[in-house]
mmCIF file of C-alpha atoms in Angstrom:
data_model
loop_
_atom_site.group_PDB
_atom_site.id
_atom_site.type_symbol
_atom_site.label_atom_id
_atom_site.label_comp_id
_atom_site.label_asym_id
_atom_site.label_seq_id
_atom_site.Cartn_x
_atom_site.Cartn_y
_atom_site.Cartn_z
ATOM 1 C CA LYS H 1 0.193 0.258 -0.108
ATOM 2 C CA ARG H 2 1.815 3.338 -1.252
ATOM 3 C CA ALA H 3 2.149 6.156 0.630
ATOM 4 C CA ARG H 4 -0.755 9.677 1.288
ATOM 5 C CA ALA H 5 -0.671 12.326 1.681
ATOM 6 C CA ALA H 6 -3.354 15.513 1.775
ATOM 7 C CA GLY H 7 -5.135 14.661 -0.744
ATOM 8 C CA TYR H 8 -2.966 14.538 -3.396
ATOM 9 C CA PHE H 9 -1.710 11.424 -6.244
ATOM 10 C CA VAL H 10 0.657 10.892 -8.794
ATOM 11 C CA LYS H 11 0.522 8.562 -10.520
ATOM 12 C CA GLY H 12 4.782 6.136 -11.093
ATOM 13 C CA ASP H 13 7.099 6.317 -13.957
ATOM 14 C CA ASP H 14 6.781 3.444 -16.909
ATOM 15 C CA ALA H 15 9.305 2.436 -18.810
ATOM 16 C CA ASP H 16 6.436 4.422 -21.797
ATOM 17 C CA GLU H 17 5.367 7.082 -19.320
ATOM 18 C CA THR H 18 3.788 8.791 -16.465
ATOM 19 C CA ARG H 19 0.382 8.262 -15.381
ATOM 20 C CA THR H 20 0.241 11.603 -12.909
ATOM 21 C CA TYR H 21 -4.011 11.307 -12.181
ATOM 22 C CA VAL H 22 -3.872 14.635 -9.347
ATOM 23 C CA VAL H 23 -1.496 17.425 -9.708
ATOM 24 C CA ASP H 24 0.149 17.346 -6.053
ATOM 25 C CA ASP H 25 -0.378 21.701 -5.269
ATOM 26 C CA GLU H 26 1.068 21.299 -1.275
ATOM 27 C CA PRO H 27 2.494 25.010 -1.137
ATOM 28 C CA PRO H 28 6.635 24.730 -0.839
ATOM 29 C CA PRO H 29 7.771 25.139 2.390
ATOM 30 C CA ARG H 30 8.481 28.479 4.213
ATOM 31 C CA ALA H 31 12.281 29.149 5.230
ATOM 32 C CA VAL H 32 14.560 27.060 7.875
ATOM 33 C CA PRO H 33 15.963 28.856 10.606
ATOM 34 C CA ILE H 34 19.798 28.003 10.200
ATOM 35 C CA HIS H 35 20.166 24.821 12.972
ATOM 36 C CA ARG H 36 17.533 23.412 10.478
ATOM 37 C CA ARG H 37 19.002 23.500 7.096
ATOM 38 C CA THR H 38 20.885 20.086 7.195
ATOM 39 C CA ARG H 39 17.848 18.542 8.679
ATOM 40 C CA PHE H 40 15.600 20.497 6.326
ATOM 41 C CA LEU H 41 18.066 19.689 3.118
ATOM 42 C CA ARG H 42 18.441 16.170 3.934
ATOM 43 C CA LEU H 43 14.023 15.946 3.561
ATOM 44 C CA GLN H 44 14.535 17.545 0.449
ATOM 45 C CA ALA H 45 16.402 15.281 -1.262
ATOM 46 C CA ARG H 46 15.463 12.694 0.232
ATOM 47 C CA SER H 47 11.627 13.994 -1.345
ATOM 48 C CA LEU H 48 13.623 14.235 -4.483
ATOM 49 C CA TRP H 49 13.985 11.132 -4.392
ATOM 50 C CA ARG H 50 10.807 9.597 -3.789
ATOM 51 C CA ALA H 51 9.693 12.031 -6.594
ATOM 52 C CA ALA H 52 12.033 10.065 -8.939
ATOM 53 C CA ASP H 53 10.633 6.647 -7.934
ATOM 54 C CA GLY H 54 14.374 5.739 -6.849
ATOM 55 C CA ASN H 55 15.639 6.447 -10.322
ATOM 56 C CA PRO H 56 18.460 8.942 -10.857
ATOM 57 C CA LEU H 57 17.596 9.643 -14.681
ATOM 58 C CA ARG H 58 14.576 11.073 -13.153
ATOM 59 C CA VAL H 59 16.318 13.122 -10.409
ATOM 60 C CA HIS H 60 16.546 15.769 -12.567
ATOM 61 C CA ARG H 61 13.653 16.156 -14.691
ATOM 62 C CA VAL H 62 11.500 16.372 -10.951
ATOM 63 C CA LEU H 63 14.094 19.267 -9.664
ATOM 64 C CA GLY H 64 13.344 21.179 -13.094
ATOM 65 C CA GLU H 65 9.658 20.478 -12.907
ATOM 66 C CA ARG H 66 9.947 21.557 -8.898
ATOM 67 C CA MET H 67 11.305 25.699 -10.608
ATOM 68 C CA GLY H 68 9.820 25.369 -13.539
ATOM 69 C CA LEU H 69 12.188 25.180 -15.658
ATOM 70 C CA VAL H 70 10.431 21.731 -16.954
ATOM 71 C CA GLU H 71 7.110 23.479 -17.552
ATOM 72 C CA ALA H 72 8.462 26.448 -19.335
ATOM 73 C CA MET H 73 10.278 24.656 -21.847
ATOM 74 C CA GLU H 74 6.634 23.177 -22.288
ATOM 75 C CA TRP H 75 6.040 22.955 -26.208
ATOM 76 C CA TYR H 76 3.018 24.835 -25.509
ATOM 77 C CA ARG H 77 4.126 27.928 -23.734
ATOM 78 C CA PRO H 78 6.157 31.007 -26.000
ATOM 79 C CA GLN H 79 8.635 30.754 -25.049
ATOM 80 C CA PHE H 80 9.668 27.861 -26.555
ATOM 81 C CA ARG H 81 8.355 28.659 -30.425
ATOM 82 C CA ALA H 82 10.028 31.478 -30.072
ATOM 83 C CA GLY H 83 13.060 29.772 -29.455
ATOM 84 C CA VAL H 84 12.893 26.840 -31.734
ATOM 85 C CA VAL H 85 12.413 30.091 -34.295
ATOM 86 C CA ALA H 86 15.516 31.454 -33.008
ATOM 87 C CA ALA H 87 17.589 28.615 -33.313
ATOM 88 C CA ALA H 88 16.146 28.137 -36.974
ATOM 89 C CA TYR H 89 17.218 31.611 -37.510
ATOM 90 C CA LEU H 90 20.692 30.756 -36.209
ATOM 91 C CA ALA H 91 20.293 27.395 -37.935
ATOM 92 C CA TYR H 92 20.032 29.073 -41.766
ATOM 93 C CA PRO H 93 23.399 30.055 -42.662
ATOM 94 C CA VAL H 94 24.985 26.962 -41.616
ATOM 95 C CA VAL H 95 21.943 25.222 -43.899
ATOM 96 C CA VAL H 96 23.153 27.343 -46.543
ATOM 97 C CA ASP H 97 27.102 26.613 -46.921
ATOM 98 C CA VAL H 98 25.846 22.975 -46.595
ATOM 99 C CA LEU H 99 23.287 23.046 -49.834
ATOM 100 C CA SER H 100 24.935 25.787 -51.658
ATOM 101 C CA ARG H 101 27.847 22.728 -51.766
ATOM 102 C CA LEU H 102 25.321 20.723 -54.107
ATOM 103 C CA PRO H 103 24.867 20.922 -57.746
ATOM 104 C CA PRO H 104 22.154 24.397 -58.438
ATOM 105 C CA PRO H 105 17.973 22.568 -58.767
ATOM 106 C CA ASN H 106 16.739 22.332 -60.626
ATOM 107 C CA SER H 107 13.389 24.844 -59.691
ATOM 108 C CA VAL H 108 9.924 22.964 -61.392
ATOM 109 C CA GLU H 109 10.866 19.248 -60.445
ATOM 110 C CA GLY H 110 11.599 20.574 -57.315
ATOM 111 C CA GLN H 111 7.731 22.172 -56.914
ATOM 112 C CA TYR H 112 7.130 19.411 -57.344
ATOM 113 C CA TYR H 113 8.986 16.974 -54.975
ATOM 114 C CA PHE H 114 7.881 19.971 -52.322
ATOM 115 C CA SER H 115 3.934 20.208 -52.955
ATOM 116 C CA LEU H 116 4.281 16.170 -52.508
ATOM 117 C CA ILE H 117 6.029 16.134 -49.473
ATOM 118 C CA SER H 118 3.806 18.565 -48.091
ATOM 119 C CA ILE H 119 0.858 16.626 -48.842
ATOM 120 C CA VAL H 120 2.342 13.063 -47.372
ATOM 121 C CA TYR H 121 3.053 15.296 -44.460
ATOM 122 C CA ALA H 122 0.307 16.871 -44.425
ATOM 123 C CA THR H 123 -2.715 13.515 -44.556
ATOM 124 C CA LEU H 124 0.372 11.968 -42.422
ATOM 125 C CA THR H 125 -0.061 14.419 -39.703
ATOM 126 C CA ALA H 126 -3.928 14.677 -39.993
ATOM 127 C CA ALA H 127 -4.477 11.268 -39.189
ATOM 128 C CA THR H 128 -2.351 10.768 -36.009
ATOM 129 C CA ILE H 129 -3.157 13.892 -34.553
ATOM 130 C CA THR H 130 -7.467 12.529 -35.292
ATOM 131 C CA ASP H 131 -6.489 8.768 -34.379
ATOM 132 C CA ALA H 132 -3.886 10.154 -30.911
ATOM 133 C CA SER H 133 -7.823 12.345 -30.407
ATOM 134 C CA THR H 134 -10.179 9.890 -30.223
ATOM 135 C CA ARG H 135 -7.816 7.566 -28.263
ATOM 136 C CA LEU H 136 -7.372 10.132 -25.484
ATOM 137 C CA SER H 137 -11.284 10.831 -25.001
ATOM 138 C CA ALA H 138 -11.620 7.060 -25.318
ATOM 139 C CA LEU H 139 -9.524 6.365 -22.738
ATOM 140 C CA ARG H 140 -10.431 9.564 -19.925
ATOM 141 C CA ALA H 141 -14.270 7.830 -20.954
ATOM 142 C CA ALA H 142 -13.022 4.672 -19.775
ATOM 143 C CA ALA H 143 -10.566 6.274 -16.253
ATOM 144 C CA VAL H 144 -14.063 8.498 -15.504
ATOM 145 C CA GLU H 145 -16.631 5.510 -15.800
ATOM 146 C CA GLU H 146 -13.871 3.350 -13.118
ATOM 147 C CA SER H 147 -13.690 5.730 -11.165
ATOM 148 C CA SER H 148 -16.943 6.983 -10.588
ATOM 149 C CA MET H 149 -17.888 2.611 -9.870
ATOM 150 C CA LEU H 150 -15.775 2.161 -7.350
ATOM 151 C CA LEU H 151 -17.766 4.752 -4.495
ATOM 152 C CA PRO H 152 -20.575 3.327 -5.831
ATOM 153 C CA LEU H 153 -19.661 -0.777 -4.523
ATOM 154 C CA VAL H 154 -18.084 1.093 -1.615
ATOM 155 C CA LYS H 155 -21.446 2.377 -0.436
ATOM 156 C CA ARG H 156 -23.686 -1.280 -1.759
ATOM 157 C CA LEU H 157 -21.134 -3.191 0.760
ATOM 158 C CA GLU H 158 -22.534 -1.118 3.903
ATOM 159 C CA ALA H 159 -25.777 -1.162 3.160
ATOM 160 C CA ALA H 160 -25.604 -4.729 2.619
ATOM 161 C CA ARG H 161 -23.930 -4.840 6.164
ATOM 162 C CA LEU H 162 -21.368 -7.127 5.820
ATOM 163 C CA ASP H 163 -19.285 -9.034 8.991
ATOM 164 C CA GLY H 164 -16.870 -5.566 10.791
ATOM 165 C CA ALA H 165 -13.608 -7.814 9.632
ATOM 166 C CA VAL H 166 -15.636 -8.726 5.988
ATOM 167 C CA PHE H 167 -15.935 -5.160 5.200
ATOM 168 C CA LYS H 168 -12.894 -4.018 6.379
ATOM 169 C CA TYR H 169 -11.465 -6.386 4.401
ATOM 170 C CA ALA H 170 -13.309 -6.175 1.615
ATOM 171 C CA ALA H 171 -12.222 -2.321 2.379
ATOM 172 C CA GLY H 172 -8.912 -2.324 2.042
ATOM 173 C CA ARG H 173 -8.430 -3.947 -0.791
ATOM 174 C CA LEU H 174 -10.585 -1.654 -2.887
ATOM 175 C CA TRP H 175 -8.095 1.118 -1.259
ATOM 176 C CA ASP H 176 -5.221 -1.282 -2.991
ATOM 177 C CA HIS H 177 -6.910 -1.350 -6.362
ATOM 178 C CA ALA H 178 -7.053 2.629 -5.274
ATOM 179 C CA SER H 179 -3.667 3.012 -5.280
ATOM 180 C CA LEU H 180 -2.539 0.346 -8.046
ATOM 181 C CA PHE H 181 -4.748 2.972 -10.110
ATOM 182 C CA ILE H 182 -3.528 5.780 -9.129
ATOM 183 C CA SER H 183 -0.076 5.247 -8.169
ATOM 184 C CA SER H 184 1.108 3.005 -10.620
ATOM 185 C CA SER H 185 1.929 2.192 -13.865
ATOM 186 C CA ARG H 186 0.402 -0.139 -16.784
ATOM 187 C CA ALA H 187 2.894 -2.595 -17.344
ATOM 188 C CA TYR H 188 2.785 -3.037 -12.601
ATOM 189 C CA GLU H 189 -0.626 -3.435 -13.083
ATOM 190 C CA LEU H 190 -0.767 -6.467 -15.832
ATOM 191 C CA GLU H 191 2.393 -7.473 -13.357
ATOM 192 C CA ALA H 192 0.147 -7.222 -10.780
ATOM 193 C CA ILE H 193 -2.710 -8.892 -12.132
ATOM 194 C CA GLY H 194 -0.314 -11.662 -13.758
ATOM 195 C CA ALA H 195 0.428 -12.864 -10.586
ATOM 196 C CA CYS H 196 -3.244 -13.149 -9.211
ATOM 197 C CA ASP H 197 -3.032 -10.059 -6.717
ATOM 198 C CA ASP H 198 -5.735 -8.944 -7.989
ATOM 199 C CA ALA H 199 -7.814 -6.854 -5.630
ATOM 200 C CA LEU H 200 -10.958 -6.599 -8.008
ATOM 201 C CA VAL H 201 -10.884 -10.648 -8.072
ATOM 202 C CA GLU H 202 -10.334 -10.477 -4.807
ATOM 203 C CA VAL H 203 -13.728 -8.654 -3.956
ATOM 204 C CA LEU H 204 -15.550 -10.443 -5.700
ATOM 205 C CA GLU H 205 -14.771 -13.647 -4.833
ATOM 206 C CA LEU H 206 -15.252 -13.021 -0.965
ATOM 207 C CA LEU H 207 -18.870 -11.878 -2.341
ATOM 208 C CA LEU H 208 -19.329 -15.047 -3.676
ATOM 209 C CA ALA H 209 -18.133 -16.924 -0.847
ATOM 210 C CA TYR H 210 -20.308 -14.546 1.680
ATOM 211 C CA ASP H 211 -23.404 -14.573 -0.180
ATOM 212 C CA GLN H 212 -23.735 -18.685 -0.737
ATOM 213 C CA ALA H 213 -22.804 -19.112 3.365
ATOM 214 C CA ASN H 214 -25.409 -16.449 4.346
ATOM 215 C CA ASP H 215 -29.026 -16.666 3.140
ATOM 216 C CA ASP H 216 -29.870 -13.769 4.939
ATOM 217 C CA VAL H 217 -27.683 -11.375 2.751
ATOM 218 C CA ASP H 218 -28.020 -10.772 -1.315
ATOM 219 C CA LEU H 219 -24.888 -9.373 -2.421
ATOM 220 C CA ARG H 220 -26.031 -9.500 -6.323
ATOM 221 C CA GLU H 221 -26.415 -5.470 -6.141
ATOM 222 C CA ALA H 222 -23.182 -5.737 -4.758
ATOM 223 C CA MET H 223 -21.377 -8.318 -7.354
ATOM 224 C CA ALA H 224 -22.171 -7.047 -10.713
ATOM 225 C CA SER H 225 -21.085 -4.093 -9.611
ATOM 226 C CA ALA H 226 -17.435 -5.617 -9.170
ATOM 227 C CA GLU H 227 -17.855 -7.665 -12.798
ATOM 228 C CA LYS H 228 -18.463 -4.026 -14.401
ATOM 229 C CA LEU H 229 -15.280 -2.162 -12.209
ATOM 230 C CA ILE H 230 -13.673 -5.130 -13.208
ATOM 231 C CA GLU H 231 -14.113 -4.663 -17.003
ATOM 232 C CA ALA H 232 -14.341 -1.126 -17.202
ATOM 233 C CA ARG H 233 -10.869 -1.880 -15.900
ATOM 234 C CA GLY H 234 -9.653 -3.821 -18.680
ATOM 235 C CA ARG H 235 -11.420 -1.354 -21.265
ATOM 236 C CA ARG H 236 -9.158 0.830 -19.636
ATOM 237 C CA LEU H 237 -5.825 -1.001 -19.959
ATOM 238 C CA SER H 238 -6.914 -1.688 -23.269
ATOM 239 C CA LEU H 239 -6.801 1.969 -24.588
ATOM 240 C CA GLU H 240 -3.792 2.528 -22.293
ATOM 241 C CA ASN H 241 -1.904 0.004 -24.879
ATOM 242 C CA SER H 242 -3.313 1.221 -27.994
ATOM 243 C CA SER H 243 -0.812 4.503 -28.388
ATOM 244 C CA VAL H 244 0.504 5.546 -31.468
ATOM 245 C CA PRO H 245 3.501 3.860 -33.358
ATOM 246 C CA GLN H 246 6.450 5.497 -32.381
ATOM 247 C CA THR H 247 7.443 4.046 -36.028
ATOM 248 C CA GLN H 248 4.922 6.779 -37.286
ATOM 249 C CA TYR H 249 5.574 9.695 -35.456
ATOM 250 C CA ASP H 250 9.688 8.899 -36.223
ATOM 251 C CA VAL H 251 8.514 9.211 -40.459
ATOM 252 C CA LEU H 252 7.135 13.097 -39.284
ATOM 253 C CA LYS H 253 9.696 13.109 -37.601
ATOM 254 C CA ALA H 254 11.918 12.197 -41.128
ATOM 255 C CA LEU H 255 9.108 13.785 -43.419
ATOM 256 C CA SER H 256 9.163 17.150 -41.189
ATOM 257 C CA ALA H 257 13.707 17.464 -41.607
ATOM 258 C CA ALA H 258 13.081 16.104 -45.912
ATOM 259 C CA LEU H 259 10.488 19.874 -46.052
ATOM 260 C CA VAL H 260 13.336 22.031 -44.444
ATOM 261 C CA LEU H 261 15.376 21.274 -46.056
ATOM 262 C CA ALA H 262 13.919 21.302 -49.037
ATOM 263 C CA TYR H 263 13.047 24.163 -49.128
ATOM 264 C CA ALA H 264 16.181 25.923 -47.869
ATOM 265 C CA TYR H 265 17.626 24.322 -50.652
ATOM 266 C CA LEU H 266 15.254 25.294 -53.666
ATOM 267 C CA THR H 267 15.150 29.035 -51.721
ATOM 268 C CA LEU H 268 19.050 28.849 -51.874
ATOM 269 C CA ASP H 269 18.942 31.832 -55.575
ATOM 270 C CA ALA H 270 17.083 34.039 -53.005
ATOM 271 C CA ALA H 271 19.953 34.593 -50.141
ATOM 272 C CA PRO H 272 22.847 35.019 -51.915
ATOM 273 C CA GLU H 273 24.630 36.024 -49.299
ATOM 274 C CA THR H 274 23.680 35.783 -45.642
ATOM 275 C CA THR H 275 25.015 36.684 -42.329
ATOM 276 C CA ALA H 276 25.448 35.338 -39.637
ATOM 277 C CA PHE H 277 22.832 37.136 -37.719
ATOM 278 C CA GLY H 278 20.555 38.674 -41.352
ATOM 279 C CA PHE H 279 21.900 42.288 -41.524
ATOM 280 C CA GLU H 280 24.852 44.166 -40.962
ATOM 281 C CA GLY H 281 26.401 47.878 -41.287
ATOM 282 C CA GLY H 282 22.977 48.298 -39.596
ATOM 283 C CA ALA H 283 21.111 46.346 -42.917
ATOM 284 C CA PHE H 284 19.292 43.630 -43.001
ATOM 285 C CA ASP H 285 21.059 41.392 -45.384
ATOM 286 C CA ALA H 286 19.633 40.208 -48.928
ATOM 287 C CA SER H 287 18.135 36.678 -47.579
ATOM 288 C CA ILE H 288 16.248 38.021 -44.536
ATOM 289 C CA GLY H 289 12.889 37.535 -46.239
ATOM 290 C CA VAL H 290 13.543 33.886 -46.810
ATOM 291 C CA ARG H 291 15.743 33.070 -44.253
ATOM 292 C CA VAL H 292 12.386 34.619 -41.987
ATOM 293 C CA LEU H 293 9.840 32.186 -43.940
ATOM 294 C CA PHE H 294 12.739 29.455 -43.149
ATOM 295 C CA SER H 295 12.068 29.644 -39.480
ATOM 296 C CA CYS H 296 9.012 30.341 -39.094
ATOM 297 C CA VAL H 297 8.642 27.326 -41.898
ATOM 298 C CA ALA H 298 10.998 25.552 -39.188
ATOM 299 C CA GLY H 299 8.975 26.095 -35.465
ATOM 300 C CA ALA H 300 4.929 25.230 -37.023
ATOM 301 C CA LEU H 301 6.705 21.413 -38.516
ATOM 302 C CA VAL H 302 7.694 21.906 -34.821
ATOM 303 C CA VAL H 303 4.359 22.867 -33.120
ATOM 304 C CA PHE H 304 2.058 19.985 -35.486
ATOM 305 C CA ASN H 305 4.901 17.645 -34.303
ATOM 306 C CA SER H 306 4.886 17.925 -30.209
ATOM 307 C CA LEU H 307 1.218 18.874 -30.677
ATOM 308 C CA SER H 308 0.590 15.345 -32.729
ATOM 309 C CA GLU H 309 3.220 13.696 -29.725
ATOM 310 C CA ASP H 310 1.585 15.310 -26.208
ATOM 311 C CA LEU H 311 -1.586 14.034 -27.517
ATOM 312 C CA ASN H 312 -0.299 9.979 -28.022
ATOM 313 C CA ARG H 313 0.672 11.275 -23.649
ATOM 314 C CA PRO H 314 -2.337 10.998 -22.563
ATOM 315 C CA PHE H 315 -0.276 10.562 -18.926
ATOM 316 C CA ASP H 316 2.167 13.584 -19.209
ATOM 317 C CA GLY H 317 0.937 15.753 -22.267
ATOM 318 C CA SER H 318 0.218 19.573 -21.779
ATOM 319 C CA SER H 319 -4.015 17.688 -21.979
ATOM 320 C CA LYS H 320 -3.039 15.365 -18.885
ATOM 321 C CA LEU H 321 -5.247 12.844 -19.360
ATOM 322 C CA LEU H 322 -6.877 12.966 -15.304
ATOM 323 C CA SER H 323 -6.098 17.241 -14.977
ATOM 324 C CA SER H 324 -10.044 16.385 -15.124
ATOM 325 C CA GLU H 325 -12.346 16.896 -11.340
ATOM 326 C CA THR H 326 -14.459 14.026 -11.779
ATOM 327 C CA VAL H 327 -11.843 12.178 -11.442
ATOM 328 C CA SER H 328 -9.637 13.407 -9.134
ATOM 329 C CA SER H 329 -13.002 14.773 -7.107
ATOM 330 C CA SER H 330 -14.390 10.724 -7.422
ATOM 331 C CA LEU H 331 -10.581 9.254 -5.851
ATOM 332 C CA ARG H 332 -10.927 11.478 -2.815
ATOM 333 C CA GLN H 333 -14.851 11.378 -2.252
ATOM 334 C CA LEU H 334 -13.422 7.051 -2.614
ATOM 335 C CA ARG H 335 -10.425 7.533 0.421
ATOM 336 C CA ALA H 336 -12.706 9.472 2.497
ATOM 337 C CA THR H 337 -15.312 7.319 2.895
ATOM 338 C CA ILE H 338 -12.969 3.970 2.657
ATOM 339 C CA GLU H 339 -10.258 5.509 5.389
ATOM 340 C CA PRO H 340 -12.910 5.810 8.590
ATOM 341 C CA HIS H 341 -13.480 1.857 7.978
ATOM 342 C CA LEU H 342 -9.213 0.774 7.208
#
């Protein structure tokens, strides 16, 4: 059973992504007296290590998140977009220097090539964003359904007036499932199911045995709720595994690079001379127009690729799956209901 604190829960780390269902917005600690700084730093280091799940490779990311650096560099932030455009602007002279060593381009064939690659890129990007958005919507609905079914099951168990020890055990296993749902990875959840450590199945088996042993108790509704909860869990796990293949994103990145290089190559004649910063002696050089357009094209392609990848990361992207108040409120209400019985 994982530790719980003030009703804020954070998903653990997975090989593919991190599931974050409720963001921990606990306020930062206040100033600490000098004689307590050593202990304070030790506690902060321990907290940082726990937040990184004991993974040294994630410590720098957790530290960046706490300092606000990671959020500032997310793709949807203006700082990131401006940085990409500025980097492309500064890289333009290097690109021109490399491409100018090639034979001069054929304008007609080049236009056909650029149009073809643009159409392929636009079609694949639209399909990728559509697939990722559909999966995100379905996964959000499945998570809301599962979290909303937990509390009614607990209420039905309370109304059934089970034996105290039986109800306490069932409530404890539902608490364990909520913890697994909140603060573990999909791989760990499947591993627990494969090892027959399935909290929901144990609750269902317990209700079946108790119903057969006690004729004065009717647990049919509670058992039906447990069965539906198991089915909802299966749908959620299936959707979590139905992400867009990474190969598709690799193809998009390759097409993006081809578009940027093709644009720079086909416009070499419009950039006969270019300087490091695009101006010299108080005046812009002849390549300033093409250079600015090159930077905008590169920035737009990076944003499109980032958007499509972000939609495929429902647990740590900008469209966090369960920043939804429905799920977080349901989980907090469930824990508040179960905790007095444990």
